[in-house]
GROMACS .gro file of C-alpha atoms in nm:
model
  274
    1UNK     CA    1  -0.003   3.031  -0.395
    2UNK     CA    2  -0.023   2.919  -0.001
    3UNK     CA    3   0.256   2.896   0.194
    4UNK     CA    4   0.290   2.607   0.413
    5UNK     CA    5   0.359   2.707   0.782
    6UNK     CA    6   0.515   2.423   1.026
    7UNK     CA    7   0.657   2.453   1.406
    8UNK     CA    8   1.035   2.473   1.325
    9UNK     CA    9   1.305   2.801   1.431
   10UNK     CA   10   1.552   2.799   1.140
   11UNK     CA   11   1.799   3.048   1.366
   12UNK     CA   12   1.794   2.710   1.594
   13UNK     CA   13   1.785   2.455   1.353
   14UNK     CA   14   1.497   2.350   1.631
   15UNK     CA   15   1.175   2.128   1.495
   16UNK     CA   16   0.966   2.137   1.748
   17UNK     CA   17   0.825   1.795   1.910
   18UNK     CA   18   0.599   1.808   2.213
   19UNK     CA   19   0.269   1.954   2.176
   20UNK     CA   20   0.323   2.297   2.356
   21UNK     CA   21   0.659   2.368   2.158
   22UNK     CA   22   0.444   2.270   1.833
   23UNK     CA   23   0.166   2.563   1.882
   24UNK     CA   24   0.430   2.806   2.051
   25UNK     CA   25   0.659   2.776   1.738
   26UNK     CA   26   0.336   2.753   1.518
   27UNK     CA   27   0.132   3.070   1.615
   28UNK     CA   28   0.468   3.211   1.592
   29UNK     CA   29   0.573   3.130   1.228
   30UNK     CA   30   0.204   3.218   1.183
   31UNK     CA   31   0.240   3.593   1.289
   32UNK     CA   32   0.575   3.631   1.166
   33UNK     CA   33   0.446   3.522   0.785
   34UNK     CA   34   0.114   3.771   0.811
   35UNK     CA   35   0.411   4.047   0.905
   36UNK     CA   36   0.560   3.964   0.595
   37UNK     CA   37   0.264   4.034   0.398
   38UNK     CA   38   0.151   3.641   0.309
   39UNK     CA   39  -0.214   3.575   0.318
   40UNK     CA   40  -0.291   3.275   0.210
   41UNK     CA   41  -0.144   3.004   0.497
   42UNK     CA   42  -0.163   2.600   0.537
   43UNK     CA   43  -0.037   2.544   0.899
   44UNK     CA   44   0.111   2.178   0.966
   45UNK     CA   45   0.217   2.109   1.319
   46UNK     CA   46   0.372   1.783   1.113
   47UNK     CA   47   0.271   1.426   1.220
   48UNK     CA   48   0.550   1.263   1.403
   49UNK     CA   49   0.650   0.922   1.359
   50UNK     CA   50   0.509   0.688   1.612
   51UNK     CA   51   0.765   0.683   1.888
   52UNK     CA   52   0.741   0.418   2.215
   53UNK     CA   53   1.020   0.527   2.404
   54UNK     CA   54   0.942   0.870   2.458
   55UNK     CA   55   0.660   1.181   2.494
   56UNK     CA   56   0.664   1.276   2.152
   57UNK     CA   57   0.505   1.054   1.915
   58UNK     CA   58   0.175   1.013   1.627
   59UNK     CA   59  -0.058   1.055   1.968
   60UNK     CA   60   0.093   1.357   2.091
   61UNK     CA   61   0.129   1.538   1.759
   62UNK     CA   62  -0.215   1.470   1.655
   63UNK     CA   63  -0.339   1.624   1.968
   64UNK     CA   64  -0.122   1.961   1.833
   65UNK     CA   65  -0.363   1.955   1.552
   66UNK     CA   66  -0.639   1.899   1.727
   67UNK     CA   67  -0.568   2.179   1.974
   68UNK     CA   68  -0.447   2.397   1.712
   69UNK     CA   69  -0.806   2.379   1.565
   70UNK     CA   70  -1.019   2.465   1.890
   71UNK     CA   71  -0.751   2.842   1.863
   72UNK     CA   72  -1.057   2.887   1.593
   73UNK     CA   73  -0.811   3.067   1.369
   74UNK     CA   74  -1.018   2.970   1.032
   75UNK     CA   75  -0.642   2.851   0.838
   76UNK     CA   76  -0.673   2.525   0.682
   77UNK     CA   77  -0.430   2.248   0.779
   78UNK     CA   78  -0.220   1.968   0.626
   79UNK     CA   79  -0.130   1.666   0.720
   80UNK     CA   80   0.167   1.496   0.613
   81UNK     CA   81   0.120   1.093   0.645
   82UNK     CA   82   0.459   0.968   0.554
   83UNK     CA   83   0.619   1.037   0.906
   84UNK     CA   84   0.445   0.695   0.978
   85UNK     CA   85   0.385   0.501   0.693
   86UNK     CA   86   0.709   0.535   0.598
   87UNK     CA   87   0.867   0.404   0.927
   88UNK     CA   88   0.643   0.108   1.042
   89UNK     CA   89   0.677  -0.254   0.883
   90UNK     CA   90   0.283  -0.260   0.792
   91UNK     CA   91   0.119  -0.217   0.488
   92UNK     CA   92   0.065   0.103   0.364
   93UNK     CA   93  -0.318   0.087   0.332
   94UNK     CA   94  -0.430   0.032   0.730
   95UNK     CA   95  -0.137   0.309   0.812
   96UNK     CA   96  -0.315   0.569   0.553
   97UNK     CA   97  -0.655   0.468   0.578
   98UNK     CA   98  -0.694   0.505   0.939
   99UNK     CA   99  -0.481   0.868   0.974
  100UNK     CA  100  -0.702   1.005   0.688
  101UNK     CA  101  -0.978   0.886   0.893
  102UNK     CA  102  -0.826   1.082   1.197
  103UNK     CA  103  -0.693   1.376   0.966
  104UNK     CA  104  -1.063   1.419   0.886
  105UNK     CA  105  -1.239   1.355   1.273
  106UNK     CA  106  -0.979   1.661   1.349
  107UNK     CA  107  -1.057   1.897   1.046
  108UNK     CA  108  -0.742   1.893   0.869
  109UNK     CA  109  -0.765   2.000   0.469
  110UNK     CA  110  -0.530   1.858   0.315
  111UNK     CA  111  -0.298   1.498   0.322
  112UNK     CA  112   0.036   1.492   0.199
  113UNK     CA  113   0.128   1.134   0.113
  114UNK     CA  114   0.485   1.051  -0.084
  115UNK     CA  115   0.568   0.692  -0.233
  116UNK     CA  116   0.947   0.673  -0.116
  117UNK     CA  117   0.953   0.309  -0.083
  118UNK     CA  118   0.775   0.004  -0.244
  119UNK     CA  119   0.587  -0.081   0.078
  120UNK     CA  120   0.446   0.316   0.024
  121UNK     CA  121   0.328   0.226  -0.314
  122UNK     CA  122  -0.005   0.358  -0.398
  123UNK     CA  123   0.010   0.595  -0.088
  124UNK     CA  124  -0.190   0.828  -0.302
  125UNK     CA  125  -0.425   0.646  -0.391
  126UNK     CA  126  -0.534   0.492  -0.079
  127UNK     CA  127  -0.541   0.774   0.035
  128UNK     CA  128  -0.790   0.980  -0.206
  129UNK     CA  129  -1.066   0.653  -0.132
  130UNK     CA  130  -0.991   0.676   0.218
  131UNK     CA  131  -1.081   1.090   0.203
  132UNK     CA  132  -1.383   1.038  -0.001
  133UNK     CA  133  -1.505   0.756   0.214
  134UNK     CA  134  -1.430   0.992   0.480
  135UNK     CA  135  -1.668   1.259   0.273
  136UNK     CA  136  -1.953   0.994   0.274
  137UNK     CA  137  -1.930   0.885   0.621
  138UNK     CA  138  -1.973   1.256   0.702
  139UNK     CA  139  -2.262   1.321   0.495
  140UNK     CA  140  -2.446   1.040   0.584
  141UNK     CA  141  -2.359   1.103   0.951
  142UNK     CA  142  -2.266   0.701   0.973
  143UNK     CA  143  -1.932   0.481   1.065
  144UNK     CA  144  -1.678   0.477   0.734
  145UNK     CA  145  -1.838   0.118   0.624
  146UNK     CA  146  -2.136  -0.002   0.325
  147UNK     CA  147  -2.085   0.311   0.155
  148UNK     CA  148  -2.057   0.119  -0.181
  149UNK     CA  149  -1.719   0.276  -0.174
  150UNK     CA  150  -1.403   0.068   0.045
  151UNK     CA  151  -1.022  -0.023   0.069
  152UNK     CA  152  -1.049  -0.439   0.123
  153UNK     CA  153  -0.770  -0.464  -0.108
  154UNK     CA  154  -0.667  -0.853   0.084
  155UNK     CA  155  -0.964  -0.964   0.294
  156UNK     CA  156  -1.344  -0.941   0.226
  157UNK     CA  157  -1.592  -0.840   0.488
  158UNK     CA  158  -1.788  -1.184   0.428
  159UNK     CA  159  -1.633  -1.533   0.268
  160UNK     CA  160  -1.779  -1.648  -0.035
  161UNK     CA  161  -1.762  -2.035  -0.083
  162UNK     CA  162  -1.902  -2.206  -0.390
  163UNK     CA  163  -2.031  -2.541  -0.287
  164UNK     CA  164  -1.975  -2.843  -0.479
  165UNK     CA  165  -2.223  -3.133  -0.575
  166UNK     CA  166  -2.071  -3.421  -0.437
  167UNK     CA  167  -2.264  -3.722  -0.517
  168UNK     CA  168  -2.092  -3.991  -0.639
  169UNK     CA  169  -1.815  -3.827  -0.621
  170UNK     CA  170  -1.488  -3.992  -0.591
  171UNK     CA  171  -1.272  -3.785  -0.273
  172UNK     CA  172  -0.884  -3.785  -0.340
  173UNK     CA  173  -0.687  -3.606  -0.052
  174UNK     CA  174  -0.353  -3.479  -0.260
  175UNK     CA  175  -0.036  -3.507  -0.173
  176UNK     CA  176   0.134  -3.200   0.006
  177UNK     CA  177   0.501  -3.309  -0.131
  178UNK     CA  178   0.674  -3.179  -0.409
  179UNK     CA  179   0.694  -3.395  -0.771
  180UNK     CA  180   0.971  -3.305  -0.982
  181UNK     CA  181   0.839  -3.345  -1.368
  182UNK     CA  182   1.053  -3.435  -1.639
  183UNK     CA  183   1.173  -3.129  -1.823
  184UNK     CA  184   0.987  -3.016  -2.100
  185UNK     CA  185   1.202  -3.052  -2.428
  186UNK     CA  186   1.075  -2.771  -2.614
  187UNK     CA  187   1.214  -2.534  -2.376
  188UNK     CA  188   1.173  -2.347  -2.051
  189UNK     CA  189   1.027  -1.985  -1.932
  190UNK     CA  190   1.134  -1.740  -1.695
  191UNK     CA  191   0.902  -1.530  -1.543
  192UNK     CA  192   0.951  -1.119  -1.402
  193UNK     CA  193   0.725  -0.863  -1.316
  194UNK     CA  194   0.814  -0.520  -1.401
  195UNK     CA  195   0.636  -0.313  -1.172
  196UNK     CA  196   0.775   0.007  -1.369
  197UNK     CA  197   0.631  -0.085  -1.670
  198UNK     CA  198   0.306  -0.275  -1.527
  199UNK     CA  199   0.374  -0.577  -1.732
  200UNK     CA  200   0.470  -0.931  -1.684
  201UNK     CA  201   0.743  -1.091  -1.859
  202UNK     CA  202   0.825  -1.440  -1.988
  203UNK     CA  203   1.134  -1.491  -2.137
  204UNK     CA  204   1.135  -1.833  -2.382
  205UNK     CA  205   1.451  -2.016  -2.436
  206UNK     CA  206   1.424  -2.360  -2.639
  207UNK     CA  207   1.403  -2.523  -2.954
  208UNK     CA  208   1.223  -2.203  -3.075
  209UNK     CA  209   1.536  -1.943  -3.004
  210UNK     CA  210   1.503  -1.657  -2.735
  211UNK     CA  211   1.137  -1.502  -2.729
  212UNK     CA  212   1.013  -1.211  -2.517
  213UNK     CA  213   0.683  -1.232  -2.417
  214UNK     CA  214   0.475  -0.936  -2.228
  215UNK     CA  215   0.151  -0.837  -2.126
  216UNK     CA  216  -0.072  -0.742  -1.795
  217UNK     CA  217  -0.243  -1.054  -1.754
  218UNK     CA  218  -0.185  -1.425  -1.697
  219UNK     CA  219  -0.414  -1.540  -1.950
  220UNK     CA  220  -0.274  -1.268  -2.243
  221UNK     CA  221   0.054  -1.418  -2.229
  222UNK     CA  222  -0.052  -1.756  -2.211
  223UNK     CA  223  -0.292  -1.785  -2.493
  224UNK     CA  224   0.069  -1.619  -2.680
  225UNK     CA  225   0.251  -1.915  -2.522
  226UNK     CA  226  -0.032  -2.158  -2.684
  227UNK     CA  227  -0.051  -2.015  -3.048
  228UNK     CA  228   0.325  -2.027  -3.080
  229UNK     CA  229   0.355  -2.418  -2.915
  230UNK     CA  230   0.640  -2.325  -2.694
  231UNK     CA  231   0.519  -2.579  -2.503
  232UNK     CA  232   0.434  -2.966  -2.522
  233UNK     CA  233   0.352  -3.119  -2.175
  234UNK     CA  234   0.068  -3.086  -1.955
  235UNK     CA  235   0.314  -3.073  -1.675
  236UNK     CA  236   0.464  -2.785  -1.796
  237UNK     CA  237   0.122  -2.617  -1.873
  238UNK     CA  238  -0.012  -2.646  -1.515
  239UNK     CA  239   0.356  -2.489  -1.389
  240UNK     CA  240   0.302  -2.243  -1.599
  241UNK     CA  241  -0.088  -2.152  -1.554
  242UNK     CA  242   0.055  -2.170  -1.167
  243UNK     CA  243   0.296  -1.948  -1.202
  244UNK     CA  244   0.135  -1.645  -1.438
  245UNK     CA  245  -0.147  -1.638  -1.176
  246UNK     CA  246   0.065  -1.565  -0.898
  247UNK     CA  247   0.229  -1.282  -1.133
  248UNK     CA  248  -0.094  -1.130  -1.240
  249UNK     CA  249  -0.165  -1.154  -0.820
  250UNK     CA  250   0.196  -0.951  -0.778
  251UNK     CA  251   0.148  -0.733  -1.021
  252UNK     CA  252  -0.208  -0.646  -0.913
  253UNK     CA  253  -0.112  -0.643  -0.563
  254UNK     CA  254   0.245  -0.416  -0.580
  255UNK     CA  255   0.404  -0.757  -0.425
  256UNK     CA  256   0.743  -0.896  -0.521
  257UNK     CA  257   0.735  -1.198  -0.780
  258UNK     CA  258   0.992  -1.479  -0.718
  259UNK     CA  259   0.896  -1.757  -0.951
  260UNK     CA  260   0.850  -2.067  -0.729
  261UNK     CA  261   0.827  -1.885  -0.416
  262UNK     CA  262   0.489  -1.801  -0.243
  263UNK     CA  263   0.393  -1.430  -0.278
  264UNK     CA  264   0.247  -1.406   0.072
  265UNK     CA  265   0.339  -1.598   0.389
  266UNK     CA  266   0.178  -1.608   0.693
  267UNK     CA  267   0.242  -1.409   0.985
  268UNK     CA  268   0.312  -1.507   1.358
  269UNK     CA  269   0.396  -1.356   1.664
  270UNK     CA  270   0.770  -1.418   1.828
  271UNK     CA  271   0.844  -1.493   2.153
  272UNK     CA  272   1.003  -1.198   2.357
  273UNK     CA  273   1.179  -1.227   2.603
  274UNK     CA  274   1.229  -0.993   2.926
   0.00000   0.00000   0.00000
């Protein structure tokens, strides 16, 4: 079994965090474990979080592992991505993506990712595409794009539009405001995703009792919701084919599901002031 080596001086409690402590503390942990008889090493000068206020940071530590490479030494190295993902506010997928990418450019082994939190979610995964795109990109000796192989999990390299046939066709521009529909006398849902379980639930309370209804997709649980008749007006129907889409979407996506609520909103700058 490898040991893992990383620039840190238990007697000190020190980790080190600027490039020349990383490869002093590094080669040293290095010669100290080959003293103690262990062969097989992993070094990992350890990818720091990004840091704007300071000289340590994601840029300087990658340069430790870049530098630590031209020593020649012929030890593999790991890279643990988690530093950052874990403390930025962006989605997962760009943060792993590109520091495989990097990982890779540098000729580190191994990634480490770990799904703490629920913006980490599927951490590992993105990251094993991102290393075999990585794999094909090097092989082919091209950039890391058309290799039949990608991570577009939210935009598409190229729109798609359908067009329409609109001859004598009547245009209505809809209303933007919201209609409140009588309710439906039958009864009423309540929709949850369970992320855990990778289901989506409708609970049915009405004329009918209490019924549980669960399943993966929108149109599973609906067709369940038709058979039975726990509903009678189209009203209700569109809410509901509305609402089961945008939990299929959450579930799909690793998004929170709020019924009535939007799952994504769009983003805009704030003003700063100096």
């Amino acid at each position: 079994v490898p040991a893992v080596v990383i620039p840190y001086d238990s007697r000190r409690n020190f980790f080190a965090r600027t490039v020349k402590d990383k490869l002093r503390l590094l080669q040293g942990n290095i010669e100290s474990a080959f003293k103690y008889g262990l062969k097989k090493l992993i070094a990992d000068p350890v990818l720091e979080p990004i840091n704007l206020s300071g000289s340590t940071g994601t840029f300087q530590s990658l340069m430790a592992y870049h530098m630590f490479k031209q020593k020649g030494l012929q030890m593999p190295m790991m890279m643990g991505l988690c530093n950052v993902a874990e403390l930025i506010d962006v989605d997962s997928i760009g943060v792993n993506v590109l520091l495989t990418m990097l990982a890779a450019e540098i000729g580190v082994s191994s990634i480490l990712v770990v799904e703490e939190s629920a913006k980490t979610l599927g951490s590992t995964t993105e990251a094993k595409i991102a290393a075999q795109m990585a794999t094909l990109a090097r092989e082919r000796e091209t950039p890391p794009k058309d290799l039949g192989l990608n991570l577009l999990i939210l935009k598409d390299k190229r729109r798609v539009e359908s067009k329409i046939n609109l001859n004598d066709t009547t245009i209505i521009e809809a209303a933007e405001e919201v209609k409140e529909y009588p309710q439906d006398p039958i009864g009423f849902f309540t929709i949850n995703v369970n992320h855990k379980d990778g289901k989506i639930e409708v609970l049915y309370r009405g004329r009918k009792g209490r019924i549980l209804i669960k399943g993966k997709t929108a149109s599973s649980i609906y067709r369940e919701i038709l058979e039975r008749k726990l509903l009678s007006t189209l009203s209700h129907a569109l809410y509901l084919g509305i609402e089961l889409g945008k939990a299929e979407e959450a579930l799909i996506t690793g998004k929170s599901y709020v019924q009535e609520e939007g799952l994504f909103k769009p983003v805009r700058p704030i003003e700063i002031s100096k």
